JSON list of C-alpha atoms in Angstrom, two decimals:
[
{"chain": "A", "resi": 1, "resn": "MET", "atom": "CA", "xyz": [-187.29, -172.92, 86.08]},
{"chain": "A", "resi": 2, "resn": "ALA", "atom": "CA", "xyz": [-186.91, -169.21, 86.86]},
{"chain": "A", "resi": 3, "resn": "ALA", "atom": "CA", "xyz": [-186.32, -167.96, 90.37]},
{"chain": "A", "resi": 4, "resn": "TYR", "atom": "CA", "xyz": [-186.65, -164.54, 91.96]},
{"chain": "A", "resi": 5, "resn": "LEU", "atom": "CA", "xyz": [-185.08, -162.70, 94.87]},
{"chain": "A", "resi": 6, "resn": "LEU", "atom": "CA", "xyz": [-187.51, -160.33, 96.57]},
{"chain": "A", "resi": 7, "resn": "ILE", "atom": "CA", "xyz": [-185.98, -157.82, 98.96]},
{"chain": "A", "resi": 8, "resn": "GLN", "atom": "CA", "xyz": [-187.96, -155.55, 101.23]},
{"chain": "A", "resi": 9, "resn": "ALA", "atom": "CA", "xyz": [-185.80, -152.90, 102.85]},
{"chain": "A", "resi": 10, "resn": "THR", "atom": "CA", "xyz": [-186.10, -149.98, 105.22]},
{"chain": "A", "resi": 11, "resn": "ILE", "atom": "CA", "xyz": [-182.95, -147.89, 104.95]},
{"chain": "A", "resi": 12, "resn": "LYS", "atom": "CA", "xyz": [-181.76, -145.92, 107.99]},
{"chain": "A", "resi": 13, "resn": "ASP", "atom": "CA", "xyz": [-178.24, -144.95, 106.86]},
{"chain": "A", "resi": 14, "resn": "MET", "atom": "CA", "xyz": [-178.25, -144.02, 103.17]},
{"chain": "A", "resi": 15, "resn": "ALA", "atom": "CA", "xyz": [-174.51, -143.30, 103.02]},
{"chain": "A", "resi": 16, "resn": "ALA", "atom": "CA", "xyz": [-173.67, -146.83, 104.17]},
{"chain": "A", "resi": 17, "resn": "PHE", "atom": "CA", "xyz": [-176.30, -148.34, 101.89]},
{"chain": "A", "resi": 18, "resn": "LYS", "atom": "CA", "xyz": [-174.88, -146.50, 98.87]},
{"chain": "A", "resi": 19, "resn": "ARG", "atom": "CA", "xyz": [-171.54, -148.25, 99.38]},
{"chain": "A", "resi": 20, "resn": "TYR", "atom": "CA", "xyz": [-173.45, -151.54, 99.04]},
{"chain": "A", "resi": 21, "resn": "THR", "atom": "CA", "xyz": [-175.41, -150.44, 95.96]},
{"chain": "A", "resi": 22, "resn": "ALA", "atom": "CA", "xyz": [-172.19, -149.30, 94.28]},
{"chain": "A", "resi": 23, "resn": "VAL", "atom": "CA", "xyz": [-171.00, -152.91, 93.97]},
{"chain": "A", "resi": 24, "resn": "VAL", "atom": "CA", "xyz": [-174.04, -155.21, 93.98]},
{"chain": "A", "resi": 25, "resn": "PRO", "atom": "CA", "xyz": [-175.54, -154.53, 90.51]},
{"chain": "A", "resi": 26, "resn": "GLN", "atom": "CA", "xyz": [-172.35, -155.78, 88.86]},
{"chain": "A", "resi": 27, "resn": "LEU", "atom": "CA", "xyz": [-172.49, -158.95, 90.96]},
{"chain": "A", "resi": 28, "resn": "VAL", "atom": "CA", "xyz": [-176.13, -159.57, 90.12]},
{"chain": "A", "resi": 29, "resn": "GLN", "atom": "CA", "xyz": [-175.27, -159.31, 86.42]},
{"chain": "A", "resi": 30, "resn": "LYS", "atom": "CA", "xyz": [-172.14, -161.47, 86.79]},
{"chain": "A", "resi": 31, "resn": "TYR", "atom": "CA", "xyz": [-174.15, -164.30, 88.35]},
{"chain": "A", "resi": 32, "resn": "GLY", "atom": "CA", "xyz": [-176.93, -164.16, 85.74]},
{"chain": "A", "resi": 33, "resn": "GLY", "atom": "CA", "xyz": [-179.53, -162.03, 87.51]},
{"chain": "A", "resi": 34, "resn": "GLN", "atom": "CA", "xyz": [-181.47, -159.04, 86.25]},
{"chain": "A", "resi": 35, "resn": "TYR", "atom": "CA", "xyz": [-183.39, -156.40, 88.13]},
{"chain": "A", "resi": 36, "resn": "ALA", "atom": "CA", "xyz": [-187.10, -156.34, 87.33]},
{"chain": "A", "resi": 37, "resn": "VAL", "atom": "CA", "xyz": [-188.26, -153.90, 90.02]},
{"chain": "A", "resi": 38, "resn": "MET", "atom": "CA", "xyz": [-186.55, -151.22, 92.12]},
{"chain": "A", "resi": 39, "resn": "GLU", "atom": "CA", "xyz": [-189.32, -149.33, 93.83]},
{"chain": "A", "resi": 40, "resn": "ASN", "atom": "CA", "xyz": [-189.37, -146.93, 96.73]},
{"chain": "A", "resi": 41, "resn": "ASN", "atom": "CA", "xyz": [-192.70, -145.31, 95.93]},
{"chain": "A", "resi": 42, "resn": "HIS", "atom": "CA", "xyz": [-194.92, -148.38, 95.94]},
{"chain": "A", "resi": 43, "resn": "VAL", "atom": "CA", "xyz": [-198.56, -148.39, 96.96]},
{"chain": "A", "resi": 44, "resn": "LEU", "atom": "CA", "xyz": [-199.53, -150.54, 99.93]},
{"chain": "A", "resi": 45, "resn": "LEU", "atom": "CA", "xyz": [-202.93, -152.03, 99.15]},
{"chain": "A", "resi": 46, "resn": "GLU", "atom": "CA", "xyz": [-203.35, -154.21, 102.22]},
{"chain": "A", "resi": 47, "resn": "GLY", "atom": "CA", "xyz": [-201.59, -154.88, 105.49]},
{"chain": "A", "resi": 48, "resn": "GLU", "atom": "CA", "xyz": [-199.51, -152.75, 107.80]},
{"chain": "A", "resi": 49, "resn": "HIS", "atom": "CA", "xyz": [-195.93, -153.53, 106.75]},
{"chain": "A", "resi": 50, "resn": "LYS", "atom": "CA", "xyz": [-194.69, -151.02, 104.18]},
{"chain": "A", "resi": 51, "resn": "PRO", "atom": "CA", "xyz": [-190.96, -151.32, 103.58]},
{"chain": "A", "resi": 52, "resn": "GLY", "atom": "CA", "xyz": [-189.15, -148.26, 102.32]},
{"chain": "A", "resi": 53, "resn": "SER", "atom": "CA", "xyz": [-188.12, -150.03, 99.13]},
{"chain": "A", "resi": 54, "resn": "VAL", "atom": "CA", "xyz": [-188.77, -153.23, 97.25]},
{"chain": "A", "resi": 55, "resn": "VAL", "atom": "CA", "xyz": [-186.34, -154.89, 94.83]},
{"chain": "A", "resi": 56, "resn": "LEU", "atom": "CA", "xyz": [-187.13, -157.90, 92.66]},
{"chain": "A", "resi": 57, "resn": "SER", "atom": "CA", "xyz": [-184.43, -159.63, 90.65]},
{"chain": "A", "resi": 58, "resn": "THR", "atom": "CA", "xyz": [-184.96, -162.48, 88.22]},
{"chain": "A", "resi": 59, "resn": "TRP", "atom": "CA", "xyz": [-182.63, -165.46, 87.87]},
{"chain": "A", "resi": 60, "resn": "PRO", "atom": "CA", "xyz": [-182.42, -168.30, 85.33]},
{"chain": "A", "resi": 61, "resn": "ASP", "atom": "CA", "xyz": [-183.00, -170.80, 88.13]},
{"chain": "A", "resi": 62, "resn": "GLU", "atom": "CA", "xyz": [-182.64, -171.31, 91.87]},
{"chain": "A", "resi": 63, "resn": "ALA", "atom": "CA", "xyz": [-179.08, -172.58, 91.47]},
{"chain": "A", "resi": 64, "resn": "ALA", "atom": "CA", "xyz": [-177.99, -169.27, 89.90]},
{"chain": "A", "resi": 65, "resn": "ALA", "atom": "CA", "xyz": [-179.69, -167.23, 92.65]},
{"chain": "A", "resi": 66, "resn": "GLN", "atom": "CA", "xyz": [-178.12, -169.38, 95.35]},
{"chain": "A", "resi": 67, "resn": "LYS", "atom": "CA", "xyz": [-174.69, -169.20, 93.72]},
{"chain": "A", "resi": 68, "resn": "PHE", "atom": "CA", "xyz": [-174.93, -165.39, 93.83]},
{"chain": "A", "resi": 69, "resn": "TRP", "atom": "CA", "xyz": [-176.28, -165.33, 97.41]},
{"chain": "A", "resi": 70, "resn": "GLN", "atom": "CA", "xyz": [-173.65, -167.75, 98.74]},
{"chain": "A", "resi": 71, "resn": "SER", "atom": "CA", "xyz": [-170.70, -166.23, 96.85]},
{"chain": "A", "resi": 72, "resn": "ASP", "atom": "CA", "xyz": [-167.74, -164.77, 98.72]},
{"chain": "A", "resi": 73, "resn": "GLU", "atom": "CA", "xyz": [-168.16, -161.61, 96.65]},
{"chain": "A", "resi": 74, "resn": "TYR", "atom": "CA", "xyz": [-171.72, -161.06, 97.83]},
{"chain": "A", "resi": 75, "resn": "ALA", "atom": "CA", "xyz": [-170.78, -161.90, 101.43]},
{"chain": "A", "resi": 76, "resn": "ALA", "atom": "CA", "xyz": [-168.24, -159.05, 101.24]},
{"chain": "A", "resi": 77, "resn": "ALA", "atom": "CA", "xyz": [-170.85, -156.74, 99.72]},
{"chain": "A", "resi": 78, "resn": "LYS", "atom": "CA", "xyz": [-173.35, -157.52, 102.49]},
{"chain": "A", "resi": 79, "resn": "GLN", "atom": "CA", "xyz": [-170.79, -156.30, 105.01]},
{"chain": "A", "resi": 80, "resn": "LEU", "atom": "CA", "xyz": [-170.97, -152.89, 103.34]},
{"chain": "A", "resi": 81, "resn": "ARG", "atom": "CA", "xyz": [-174.69, -152.57, 104.16]},
{"chain": "A", "resi": 82, "resn": "GLN", "atom": "CA", "xyz": [-174.36, -153.79, 107.76]},
{"chain": "A", "resi": 83, "resn": "GLY", "atom": "CA", "xyz": [-176.20, -151.47, 110.10]},
{"chain": "A", "resi": 84, "resn": "SER", "atom": "CA", "xyz": [-177.70, -149.45, 107.25]},
{"chain": "A", "resi": 85, "resn": "GLY", "atom": "CA", "xyz": [-181.26, -150.74, 107.68]},
{"chain": "A", "resi": 86, "resn": "GLN", "atom": "CA", "xyz": [-183.58, -153.70, 107.94]},
{"chain": "A", "resi": 87, "resn": "PHE", "atom": "CA", "xyz": [-183.75, -156.25, 105.14]},
{"chain": "A", "resi": 88, "resn": "HIS", "atom": "CA", "xyz": [-186.14, -159.11, 104.41]},
{"chain": "A", "resi": 89, "resn": "VAL", "atom": "CA", "xyz": [-184.99, -161.35, 101.57]},
{"chain": "A", "resi": 90, "resn": "MET", "atom": "CA", "xyz": [-187.03, -164.14, 100.01]},
{"chain": "A", "resi": 91, "resn": "LEU", "atom": "CA", "xyz": [-186.18, -166.66, 97.31]},
{"chain": "A", "resi": 92, "resn": "LEU", "atom": "CA", "xyz": [-189.24, -167.29, 95.16]},
{"chain": "A", "resi": 93, "resn": "HIS", "atom": "CA", "xyz": [-189.87, -169.93, 92.52]},
{"chain": "A", "resi": 94, "resn": "SER", "atom": "CA", "xyz": [-191.78, -169.53, 89.27]},
{"chain": "A", "resi": 95, "resn": "LEU", "atom": "CA", "xyz": [-194.94, -171.52, 88.64]},
{"chain": "A", "resi": 96, "resn": "GLY", "atom": "CA", "xyz": [-193.18, -173.57, 85.99]},
{"chain": "A", "resi": 97, "resn": "ALA", "atom": "CA", "xyz": [-192.95, -173.77, 82.27]}
]
């Protein structure tokens, strides 16, 4: 069953964040993920929280998403974004087949 990683981010230090984005897309692909949405001009229809950007990646299943998230390679990549902003990351599950 498919899984998704939804990231809401507010970037405060773009130079530091760009170091992170220079390496992460290759890791997402390596672990079986694909980007479905990369949006920084979204429209807030309800609520007060409007992150600066929203990223949605799709994964074959939760195990693949977790393998990526828990990998040593991604742990090293996350260090590159440290202090660059605020991040909210959610693992979502599909409704089923």
